[in-house]
Amino acid sequence: ATQDVSLVVPLDVPAAAVRQALLDGAGALLEAARLVDDYRGEGMPEGSKSLSFALRFRAPDRTLTSAEASEAKLAGVAVASERFGARIRD
């Protein structure tokens, strides 16, 4: 299962640190997280950027439901929020 997520974070937060937070929070179901966009343009709050990640989820023993993938994604977002104040971009 694949899902994308875009997170708004302060400019000084490295994308690699946000990626690691997603991996840590989502757990074993998150097979890969790849940065696909680093946006700093119009519409972003002062001092912020948007980082978009393509996430790939997989379970070795079954087919994942979209709900399971979404739950894992949101768990990753929660860790990024805790560590960096990240929020999902509207």
PDB file of C-alpha atoms in Angstrom:
ATOM      1  CA  ALA A   1       0.000   0.000   0.000  1.00  0.00           C
ATOM      2  CA  THR A   2       1.302   3.458  -0.833  1.00  0.00           C
ATOM      3  CA  GLN A   3       0.282   6.800   0.630  1.00  0.00           C
ATOM      4  CA  ASP A   4       1.690  10.303   0.496  1.00  0.00           C
ATOM      5  CA  VAL A   5       1.933  12.789   3.325  1.00  0.00           C
ATOM      6  CA  SER A   6       2.944  16.468   3.319  1.00  0.00           C
ATOM      7  CA  LEU A   7       4.127  17.968   6.584  1.00  0.00           C
ATOM      8  CA  VAL A   8       4.723  21.596   7.502  1.00  0.00           C
ATOM      9  CA  VAL A   9       7.821  22.030   9.659  1.00  0.00           C
ATOM     10  CA  PRO A  10      10.186  24.871  10.622  1.00  0.00           C
ATOM     11  CA  LEU A  11      12.793  25.720   7.982  1.00  0.00           C
ATOM     12  CA  ASP A  12      15.695  24.514  10.144  1.00  0.00           C
ATOM     13  CA  VAL A  13      14.345  20.956  10.538  1.00  0.00           C
ATOM     14  CA  PRO A  14      16.234  18.551   8.246  1.00  0.00           C
ATOM     15  CA  ALA A  15      14.136  16.395   5.929  1.00  0.00           C
ATOM     16  CA  ALA A  16      16.144  13.339   7.004  1.00  0.00           C
ATOM     17  CA  ALA A  17      15.090  13.889  10.635  1.00  0.00           C
ATOM     18  CA  VAL A  18      11.416  14.128   9.647  1.00  0.00           C
ATOM     19  CA  ARG A  19      11.768  10.974   7.536  1.00  0.00           C
ATOM     20  CA  GLN A  20      13.272   9.157  10.513  1.00  0.00           C
ATOM     21  CA  ALA A  21      10.404  10.296  12.745  1.00  0.00           C
ATOM     22  CA  LEU A  22       7.913   8.887  10.219  1.00  0.00           C
ATOM     23  CA  LEU A  23       9.805   5.583  10.152  1.00  0.00           C
ATOM     24  CA  ASP A  24      10.039   5.415  13.941  1.00  0.00           C
ATOM     25  CA  GLY A  25       6.375   6.183  14.491  1.00  0.00           C
ATOM     26  CA  ALA A  26       4.874   4.056  11.739  1.00  0.00           C
ATOM     27  CA  GLY A  27       6.724   0.956  12.852  1.00  0.00           C
ATOM     28  CA  ALA A  28       7.368  -2.275  11.004  1.00  0.00           C
ATOM     29  CA  LEU A  29       4.598  -1.801   8.438  1.00  0.00           C
ATOM     30  CA  LEU A  30       6.393   1.180   6.860  1.00  0.00           C
ATOM     31  CA  GLU A  31       8.795  -0.362   4.372  1.00  0.00           C
ATOM     32  CA  ALA A  32      10.063   2.874   2.785  1.00  0.00           C
ATOM     33  CA  ALA A  33       9.709   6.636   3.072  1.00  0.00           C
ATOM     34  CA  ARG A  34      11.044   8.779   0.229  1.00  0.00           C
ATOM     35  CA  LEU A  35      11.181  12.584   0.138  1.00  0.00           C
ATOM     36  CA  VAL A  36       9.459  13.738  -3.048  1.00  0.00           C
ATOM     37  CA  ASP A  37       9.131  17.501  -2.483  1.00  0.00           C
ATOM     38  CA  ASP A  38      10.608  20.278  -0.337  1.00  0.00           C
ATOM     39  CA  TYR A  39       8.372  23.315  -0.879  1.00  0.00           C
ATOM     40  CA  ARG A  40       9.186  26.755   0.517  1.00  0.00           C
ATOM     41  CA  GLY A  41       7.079  29.022  -1.682  1.00  0.00           C
ATOM     42  CA  GLU A  42       3.856  30.929  -1.685  1.00  0.00           C
ATOM     43  CA  GLY A  43       1.231  29.917   0.838  1.00  0.00           C
ATOM     44  CA  MET A  44       3.674  28.641   3.442  1.00  0.00           C
ATOM     45  CA  PRO A  45       3.760  30.316   6.860  1.00  0.00           C
ATOM     46  CA  GLU A  46       6.812  32.486   7.555  1.00  0.00           C
ATOM     47  CA  GLY A  47       9.758  30.328   8.636  1.00  0.00           C
ATOM     48  CA  SER A  48       8.149  27.077   7.456  1.00  0.00           C
ATOM     49  CA  LYS A  49       8.502  24.569   4.643  1.00  0.00           C
ATOM     50  CA  SER A  50       6.440  21.644   3.424  1.00  0.00           C
ATOM     51  CA  LEU A  51       8.065  18.234   3.083  1.00  0.00           C
ATOM     52  CA  SER A  52       6.178  15.624   1.065  1.00  0.00           C
ATOM     53  CA  PHE A  53       6.966  11.950   1.442  1.00  0.00           C
ATOM     54  CA  ALA A  54       5.883   8.889  -0.523  1.00  0.00           C
ATOM     55  CA  LEU A  55       5.307   6.093   1.970  1.00  0.00           C
ATOM     56  CA  ARG A  56       5.224   2.386   1.124  1.00  0.00           C
ATOM     57  CA  PHE A  57       3.630  -0.017   3.600  1.00  0.00           C
ATOM     58  CA  ARG A  58       3.875  -3.788   3.560  1.00  0.00           C
ATOM     59  CA  ALA A  59       3.138  -6.692   5.875  1.00  0.00           C
ATOM     60  CA  PRO A  60       5.010  -9.945   5.291  1.00  0.00           C
ATOM     61  CA  ASP A  61       2.053 -12.142   6.173  1.00  0.00           C
ATOM     62  CA  ARG A  62      -1.010 -10.433   4.692  1.00  0.00           C
ATOM     63  CA  THR A  63      -2.358  -7.737   2.405  1.00  0.00           C
ATOM     64  CA  LEU A  64      -2.699  -4.454   4.254  1.00  0.00           C
ATOM     65  CA  THR A  65      -5.938  -2.538   4.255  1.00  0.00           C
ATOM     66  CA  SER A  66      -5.895   1.167   3.519  1.00  0.00           C
ATOM     67  CA  ALA A  67      -7.079   1.728   7.101  1.00  0.00           C
ATOM     68  CA  GLU A  68      -4.011  -0.097   8.475  1.00  0.00           C
ATOM     69  CA  ALA A  69      -1.698   1.950   6.256  1.00  0.00           C
ATOM     70  CA  SER A  70      -3.444   5.177   7.273  1.00  0.00           C
ATOM     71  CA  GLU A  71      -3.164   4.273  10.951  1.00  0.00           C
ATOM     72  CA  ALA A  72       0.571   3.615  10.584  1.00  0.00           C
ATOM     73  CA  LYS A  73       1.010   6.871   8.637  1.00  0.00           C
ATOM     74  CA  LEU A  74      -0.758   8.866  11.347  1.00  0.00           C
ATOM     75  CA  ALA A  75       1.395   7.211  14.014  1.00  0.00           C
ATOM     76  CA  GLY A  76       4.456   8.415  12.091  1.00  0.00           C
ATOM     77  CA  VAL A  77       2.992  11.904  11.795  1.00  0.00           C
ATOM     78  CA  ALA A  78       2.385  11.914  15.562  1.00  0.00           C
ATOM     79  CA  VAL A  79       6.087  11.267  16.221  1.00  0.00           C
ATOM     80  CA  ALA A  80       7.106  13.990  13.734  1.00  0.00           C
ATOM     81  CA  SER A  81       4.678  16.349  15.463  1.00  0.00           C
ATOM     82  CA  GLU A  82       6.077  15.491  18.882  1.00  0.00           C
ATOM     83  CA  ARG A  83       9.700  15.941  17.793  1.00  0.00           C
ATOM     84  CA  PHE A  84       9.400  18.912  15.425  1.00  0.00           C
ATOM     85  CA  GLY A  85       5.928  20.430  15.708  1.00  0.00           C
ATOM     86  CA  ALA A  86       5.064  18.973  12.289  1.00  0.00           C
ATOM     87  CA  ARG A  87       1.501  19.216  11.059  1.00  0.00           C
ATOM     88  CA  ILE A  88      -0.194  17.776   8.012  1.00  0.00           C
ATOM     89  CA  ARG A  89      -0.351  20.362   5.246  1.00  0.00           C
ATOM     90  CA  ASP A  90      -3.881  21.410   4.306  1.00  0.00           C
TER      91      ASP A  90
END
